[in-house]
Amino acid sequence: AVEQLRVHSRRLGVELFEQGYGKDPAHIGSAAIRYAKEKGFDCVLIDTAGRMQDNEPLMRALTKLVSVNHPDLVLFVGEALVGNDGVDQLTKFNQCLTDYASDRVPRLIDGILLTKFDTIDEKVGAALSMVYTTGQPIVFVGVGQSYTDLR
């Protein structure tokens, strides 16, 4: 996953802050935010590297990352082509953010990014269900393989 991010950061001409594998994501996120402030960057994108909603340790780590770093925006990234499984993933994702939060008022997702949106045909109803279930908008859709295909 880190190597993939290196490739994308080189292609896009943006700096990548990384500290390898096997470390606390909340700590790395905090360090990245401090680094960005020192460098005068106005945006930090934290990639959580595919959190499976049924993997409790990974979801606890994600919840800690959100609680510790107080992001301005939390996006759920999923594939549009999975249909109603995507609704289940998103519901469990938000439920884990609630169940494992140490804050009295847990932070849930603010929006949805759906990849492979150009492939869904009859599964478009699941995207609508995601919006209805969470009350949050689809903020981006991926409709191809290039960076400009993110709409």
Coordinates of N, CA and C in Angstrom, one line a residue:
A1 N 0.8 -1.2 0.0 CA 0.0 0.0 0.0 C 0.9 1.3 0.0
V2 N 2.0 1.3 0.8 CA 2.8 2.4 0.8 C 3.5 2.6 -0.5
E3 N 3.9 1.5 -1.1 CA 4.6 1.7 -2.5 C 3.6 2.2 -3.5
Q4 N 2.4 1.8 -3.4 CA 1.3 2.4 -4.3 C 1.2 3.9 -4.1
L5 N 1.2 4.3 -2.8 CA 1.1 5.7 -2.5 C 2.3 6.5 -3.0
R6 N 3.5 5.9 -2.9 CA 4.7 6.5 -3.5 C 4.6 6.8 -5.0
V7 N 4.1 5.8 -5.7 CA 3.9 5.9 -7.1 C 2.9 7.1 -7.4
H8 N 1.8 7.1 -6.7 CA 0.8 8.2 -7.0 C 1.4 9.6 -6.6
S9 N 2.1 9.7 -5.5 CA 2.6 11.0 -5.1 C 3.7 11.5 -6.1
R10 N 4.5 10.6 -6.6 CA 5.4 11.0 -7.7 C 4.7 11.5 -8.9
R11 N 3.7 10.7 -9.3 CA 2.9 11.1 -10.5 C 2.2 12.5 -10.4
L12 N 1.7 12.7 -9.2 CA 1.0 13.9 -8.9 C 1.9 15.1 -8.5
G13 N 3.1 14.8 -8.1 CA 4.0 15.8 -7.7 C 3.7 16.4 -6.3
V14 N 3.2 15.5 -5.4 CA 2.9 15.9 -4.1 C 3.8 15.1 -3.1
E15 N 4.1 15.7 -2.0 CA 4.9 15.0 -1.0 C 4.2 13.9 -0.3
L16 N 4.9 12.8 0.0 CA 4.3 11.7 0.8 C 5.0 11.6 2.1
F17 N 4.2 11.6 3.2 CA 4.7 11.4 4.5 C 4.4 10.0 4.9
E18 N 5.4 9.2 5.2 CA 5.1 7.8 5.5 C 6.2 7.3 6.5
Q19 N 5.8 6.3 7.3 CA 6.7 5.8 8.3 C 6.7 4.3 8.3
G20 N 6.4 3.7 7.2 CA 6.4 2.2 7.0 C 5.2 1.5 7.6
Y21 N 5.4 0.3 7.8 CA 4.3 -0.6 8.2 C 4.4 -0.9 9.7
G22 N 3.3 -1.4 10.2 CA 3.3 -2.0 11.6 C 3.3 -0.9 12.7
K23 N 3.0 0.3 12.4 CA 3.0 1.3 13.4 C 1.6 1.8 13.7
D24 N 1.4 2.5 14.8 CA 0.1 3.1 15.2 C -0.4 4.1 14.2
P25 N -1.5 3.9 13.5 CA -2.0 4.8 12.5 C -2.3 6.2 13.1
A26 N -2.8 6.2 14.3 CA -3.1 7.5 15.0 C -1.9 8.3 15.2
H27 N -0.8 7.7 15.6 CA 0.5 8.4 15.8 C 1.0 8.9 14.5
I28 N 1.0 8.0 13.5 CA 1.5 8.5 12.1 C 0.7 9.7 11.6
G29 N -0.7 9.6 11.8 CA -1.5 10.7 11.4 C -1.2 12.0 12.1
S30 N -0.9 11.9 13.4 CA -0.5 13.1 14.2 C 0.8 13.7 13.7
A31 N 1.7 12.8 13.5 CA 3.1 13.2 13.0 C 2.9 13.8 11.6
A32 N 2.1 13.3 10.8 CA 1.9 13.8 9.4 C 1.3 15.2 9.5
I33 N 0.3 15.4 10.4 CA -0.3 16.7 10.5 C 0.7 17.7 11.1
R34 N 1.5 17.4 12.0 CA 2.6 18.3 12.6 C 3.5 18.6 11.4
Y35 N 4.0 17.6 10.7 CA 4.9 17.9 9.6 C 4.3 18.8 8.5
A36 N 3.0 18.6 8.2 CA 2.3 19.5 7.2 C 2.3 20.9 7.7
K37 N 2.0 21.1 9.0 CA 1.9 22.5 9.6 C 3.3 23.1 9.5
E38 N 4.4 22.4 9.8 CA 5.7 22.9 9.8 C 6.1 23.3 8.4
K39 N 5.7 22.6 7.4 CA 6.0 22.8 6.0 C 5.0 23.8 5.3
G40 N 4.0 24.2 6.0 CA 3.0 25.2 5.5 C 2.0 24.6 4.5
F41 N 1.8 23.2 4.6 CA 0.8 22.6 3.7 C -0.6 22.8 4.3
D42 N -1.6 23.0 3.5 CA -2.9 23.3 4.0 C -3.8 22.1 3.9
C43 N -3.3 20.9 3.5 CA -4.1 19.7 3.3 C -3.3 18.5 3.6
V44 N -3.9 17.6 4.4 CA -3.3 16.3 4.7 C -4.4 15.2 4.4
L45 N -4.0 14.3 3.5 CA -4.9 13.2 3.2 C -4.3 11.9 3.9
I46 N -5.1 11.3 4.7 CA -4.6 10.1 5.4 C -5.4 8.9 4.8
D47 N -4.6 8.0 4.3 CA -5.1 6.8 3.7 C -5.1 5.7 4.7
T48 N -6.2 5.1 5.0 CA -6.2 4.1 6.1 C -6.0 2.7 5.5
A49 N -5.7 2.5 4.3 CA -5.3 1.3 3.7 C -6.3 0.1 3.8
G50 N -7.5 0.4 3.4 CA -8.5 -0.7 3.3 C -8.9 -1.3 4.7
R51 N -9.7 -0.7 5.4 CA -10.2 -1.2 6.7 C -11.4 -2.1 6.4
M52 N -11.3 -3.3 6.7 CA -12.4 -4.2 6.6 C -13.3 -4.0 7.8
Q53 N -14.6 -3.8 7.6 CA -15.5 -3.4 8.6 C -15.7 -4.6 9.6
D54 N -15.4 -5.8 9.3 CA -15.5 -6.9 10.2 C -14.2 -7.2 11.0
N55 N -13.2 -6.5 10.7 CA -11.9 -6.7 11.4 C -11.8 -5.7 12.6
E56 N -12.1 -6.2 13.8 CA -12.2 -5.3 14.9 C -10.9 -4.6 15.2
P57 N -9.7 -5.2 15.3 CA -8.5 -4.4 15.5 C -8.3 -3.3 14.5
L58 N -8.6 -3.5 13.3 CA -8.4 -2.5 12.3 C -9.4 -1.4 12.5
M59 N -10.6 -1.7 12.8 CA -11.6 -0.7 13.0 C -11.4 0.1 14.3
R60 N -10.9 -0.6 15.3 CA -10.5 0.2 16.5 C -9.4 1.2 16.2
A61 N -8.4 0.7 15.4 CA -7.3 1.6 15.0 C -7.8 2.8 14.2
L62 N -8.8 2.6 13.3 CA -9.4 3.7 12.6 C -10.1 4.7 13.5
T63 N -10.9 4.1 14.4 CA -11.6 5.0 15.3 C -10.7 5.8 16.2
K64 N -9.6 5.2 16.6 CA -8.6 6.0 17.3 C -7.9 7.1 16.5
L65 N -7.6 6.8 15.2 CA -7.1 7.7 14.3 C -8.0 9.0 14.2
V66 N -9.3 8.7 14.0 CA -10.3 9.8 13.9 C -10.4 10.6 15.2
S67 N -10.4 9.9 16.3 CA -10.6 10.5 17.7 C -9.4 11.4 18.0
V68 N -8.2 10.9 17.7 CA -7.0 11.6 18.1 C -6.7 12.8 17.2
N69 N -7.0 12.6 15.9 CA -6.6 13.7 15.0 C -7.6 14.7 14.6
H70 N -8.9 14.4 14.9 CA -10.0 15.3 14.6 C -10.0 15.9 13.2
P71 N -10.1 15.0 12.2 CA -10.0 15.4 10.8 C -11.2 16.3 10.4
D72 N -11.0 17.2 9.4 CA -12.0 18.1 8.9 C -13.1 17.3 8.1
L73 N -12.6 16.2 7.5 CA -13.5 15.4 6.7 C -13.2 13.9 6.8
V74 N -14.2 13.1 7.0 CA -14.0 11.7 7.0 C -14.8 11.1 5.8
L75 N -14.1 10.5 4.9 CA -14.8 9.9 3.7 C -14.8 8.4 3.8
F76 N -15.9 7.8 3.5 CA -15.9 6.3 3.2 C -15.6 6.1 1.8
V77 N -14.6 5.3 1.5 CA -14.3 5.0 0.1 C -14.7 3.5 -0.2
G78 N -15.5 3.3 -1.2 CA -16.0 2.0 -1.5 C -16.2 1.8 -3.0
E79 N -16.3 0.6 -3.5 CA -16.5 0.3 -4.9 C -18.0 0.3 -5.2
A80 N -18.4 1.0 -6.2 CA -19.8 1.1 -6.5 C -20.4 -0.2 -7.0
L81 N -19.5 -1.0 -7.6 CA -20.0 -2.2 -8.3 C -20.4 -3.4 -7.3
V82 N -20.2 -3.2 -6.0 CA -20.5 -4.2 -5.1 C -22.0 -4.2 -4.7
G83 N -22.7 -3.2 -5.1 CA -24.2 -3.2 -4.9 C -24.5 -3.1 -3.4
N84 N -25.5 -3.9 -3.0 CA -26.0 -3.8 -1.6 C -24.9 -4.2 -0.6
D85 N -23.9 -4.9 -1.0 CA -22.8 -5.2 0.0 C -22.1 -3.9 0.4
G86 N -22.1 -2.9 -0.5 CA -21.6 -1.6 -0.1 C -22.4 -0.9 0.9
V87 N -23.7 -1.0 0.9 CA -24.5 -0.5 1.9 C -24.2 -1.1 3.3
D88 N -24.0 -2.4 3.3 CA -23.7 -3.2 4.5 C -22.3 -2.7 5.0
Q89 N -21.3 -2.6 4.1 CA -20.0 -2.1 4.5 C -20.1 -0.8 5.2
L90 N -20.8 0.1 4.5 CA -20.9 1.5 5.1 C -21.6 1.5 6.4
T91 N -22.7 0.8 6.5 CA -23.4 0.7 7.8 C -22.5 0.2 8.9
K92 N -21.8 -0.9 8.6 CA -20.9 -1.5 9.7 C -19.8 -0.5 10.0
F93 N -19.3 0.2 9.0 CA -18.2 1.1 9.1 C -18.6 2.2 10.1
N94 N -19.8 2.8 9.9 CA -20.3 3.8 10.8 C -20.6 3.3 12.2
Q95 N -21.1 2.1 12.2 CA -21.4 1.5 13.5 C -20.1 1.2 14.3
C96 N -19.1 0.8 13.7 CA -17.8 0.6 14.3 C -17.2 2.0 14.9
L97 N -17.4 3.0 14.1 CA -16.9 4.3 14.5 C -17.7 4.7 15.8
T98 N -18.9 4.3 15.9 CA -19.8 4.6 17.1 C -19.3 3.7 18.2
D99 N -19.3 2.4 18.0 CA -19.0 1.4 19.0 C -17.6 1.6 19.7
Y100 N -16.6 1.9 18.9 CA -15.3 1.9 19.4 C -14.8 3.3 19.8
A101 N -15.6 4.3 19.7 CA -15.2 5.7 19.9 C -15.1 5.9 21.4
S102 N -14.1 6.7 21.8 CA -13.9 7.1 23.2 C -14.6 8.4 23.5
D103 N -14.9 9.1 22.5 CA -15.6 10.4 22.6 C -17.1 10.2 22.9
R104 N -17.7 11.1 23.7 CA -19.1 11.0 24.0 C -20.0 11.0 22.8
V105 N -19.6 11.9 21.9 CA -20.3 12.1 20.6 C -19.3 11.6 19.5
P106 N -19.5 10.3 19.0 CA -18.6 9.8 18.1 C -18.6 10.5 16.7
R107 N -17.5 10.5 16.1 CA -17.4 11.1 14.7 C -17.7 10.0 13.7
L108 N -18.7 10.3 12.9 CA -19.0 9.4 11.8 C -18.5 9.9 10.5
I109 N -18.9 9.2 9.4 CA -18.4 9.7 8.1 C -19.2 11.0 7.7
D110 N -18.5 11.8 6.9 CA -19.0 13.0 6.4 C -19.5 12.9 4.9
G111 N -19.0 11.9 4.2 CA -19.4 11.8 2.8 C -18.8 10.4 2.3
I112 N -19.2 10.2 1.0 CA -18.9 8.9 0.4 C -18.1 9.2 -0.9
L113 N -17.1 8.4 -1.2 CA -16.4 8.4 -2.5 C -16.6 7.0 -3.0
L114 N -17.2 6.9 -4.2 CA -17.5 5.6 -4.8 C -16.6 5.4 -6.1
T115 N -15.8 4.4 -6.1 CA -15.0 4.1 -7.3 C -15.8 3.2 -8.2
K116 N -15.3 3.1 -9.4 CA -15.9 2.2 -10.4 C -17.3 2.5 -10.7
F117 N -17.7 3.8 -10.5 CA -19.1 4.2 -10.7 C -19.5 4.0 -12.2
D118 N -18.6 4.0 -13.1 CA -18.9 3.8 -14.5 C -19.3 2.4 -14.8
T119 N -19.3 1.5 -13.9 CA -19.5 0.1 -14.2 C -20.8 -0.5 -13.5
I120 N -21.6 0.4 -12.9 CA -22.7 -0.2 -12.0 C -24.0 -0.5 -12.6
D121 N -24.4 0.0 -13.7 CA -25.7 -0.2 -14.3 C -26.9 -0.3 -13.3
E122 N -27.4 -1.5 -13.1 CA -28.6 -1.7 -12.2 C -28.3 -1.5 -10.7
K123 N -27.0 -1.5 -10.4 CA -26.6 -1.4 -9.0 C -26.6 0.0 -8.4
V124 N -27.1 1.0 -9.3 CA -27.1 2.4 -8.9 C -28.0 2.6 -7.6
G125 N -29.0 1.8 -7.4 CA -29.8 1.9 -6.3 C -29.1 1.8 -5.0
A126 N -28.0 1.0 -4.9 CA -27.2 0.9 -3.7 C -26.5 2.2 -3.4
A127 N -26.1 2.9 -4.4 CA -25.5 4.2 -4.1 C -26.5 5.2 -3.4
L128 N -27.8 5.1 -3.9 CA -28.8 5.9 -3.3 C -29.1 5.5 -1.9
S129 N -29.1 4.2 -1.7 CA -29.3 3.6 -0.3 C -28.2 4.1 0.6
M130 N -27.0 4.2 0.1 CA -25.9 4.6 1.0 C -26.1 6.1 1.5
V131 N -26.6 6.9 0.6 CA -26.9 8.3 0.9 C -28.1 8.3 1.9
Y132 N -29.1 7.5 1.6 CA -30.3 7.5 2.5 C -30.0 7.0 3.9
T133 N -29.2 5.9 3.9 CA -28.8 5.3 5.2 C -28.0 6.2 6.1
T134 N -27.1 6.9 5.5 CA -26.2 7.7 6.4 C -26.6 9.1 6.5
G135 N -27.4 9.6 5.5 CA -27.7 11.0 5.4 C -26.6 11.9 4.9
Q136 N -25.5 11.2 4.4 CA -24.4 11.9 3.9 C -24.3 11.8 2.4
P137 N -23.7 12.8 1.7 CA -23.7 12.8 0.3 C -22.5 12.0 -0.3
I138 N -22.7 11.6 -1.6 CA -21.6 11.1 -2.4 C -20.9 12.3 -2.9
V139 N -19.7 12.5 -2.4 CA -18.9 13.7 -2.8 C -18.0 13.5 -4.0
F140 N -17.6 12.3 -4.3 CA -16.8 12.0 -5.4 C -17.2 10.7 -6.0
V141 N -17.1 10.5 -7.3 CA -17.3 9.2 -8.0 C -16.1 9.1 -8.9
G142 N -15.6 7.8 -9.0 CA -14.6 7.5 -9.9 C -15.2 6.9 -11.2
V143 N -14.9 7.4 -12.3 CA -15.6 7.0 -13.6 C -14.6 6.5 -14.6
G144 N -13.4 6.1 -14.2 CA -12.3 5.7 -15.1 C -11.0 5.4 -14.3
Q145 N -10.0 5.3 -15.1 CA -8.7 4.9 -14.5 C -7.7 6.0 -14.2
S146 N -8.0 7.3 -14.7 CA -7.0 8.3 -14.6 C -7.5 9.3 -13.5
Y147 N -6.5 10.2 -13.0 CA -6.8 11.1 -11.9 C -8.0 12.0 -12.3
T148 N -8.1 12.4 -13.6 CA -9.1 13.3 -14.0 C -10.5 12.6 -14.1
D149 N -10.5 11.3 -13.8 CA -11.8 10.6 -13.8 C -12.5 10.6 -12.5
L150 N -11.9 11.3 -11.5 CA -12.6 11.5 -10.2 C -13.4 12.7 -10.3
R151 N -14.7 12.5 -10.2 CA -15.7 13.7 -10.3 C -16.5 13.9 -9.1

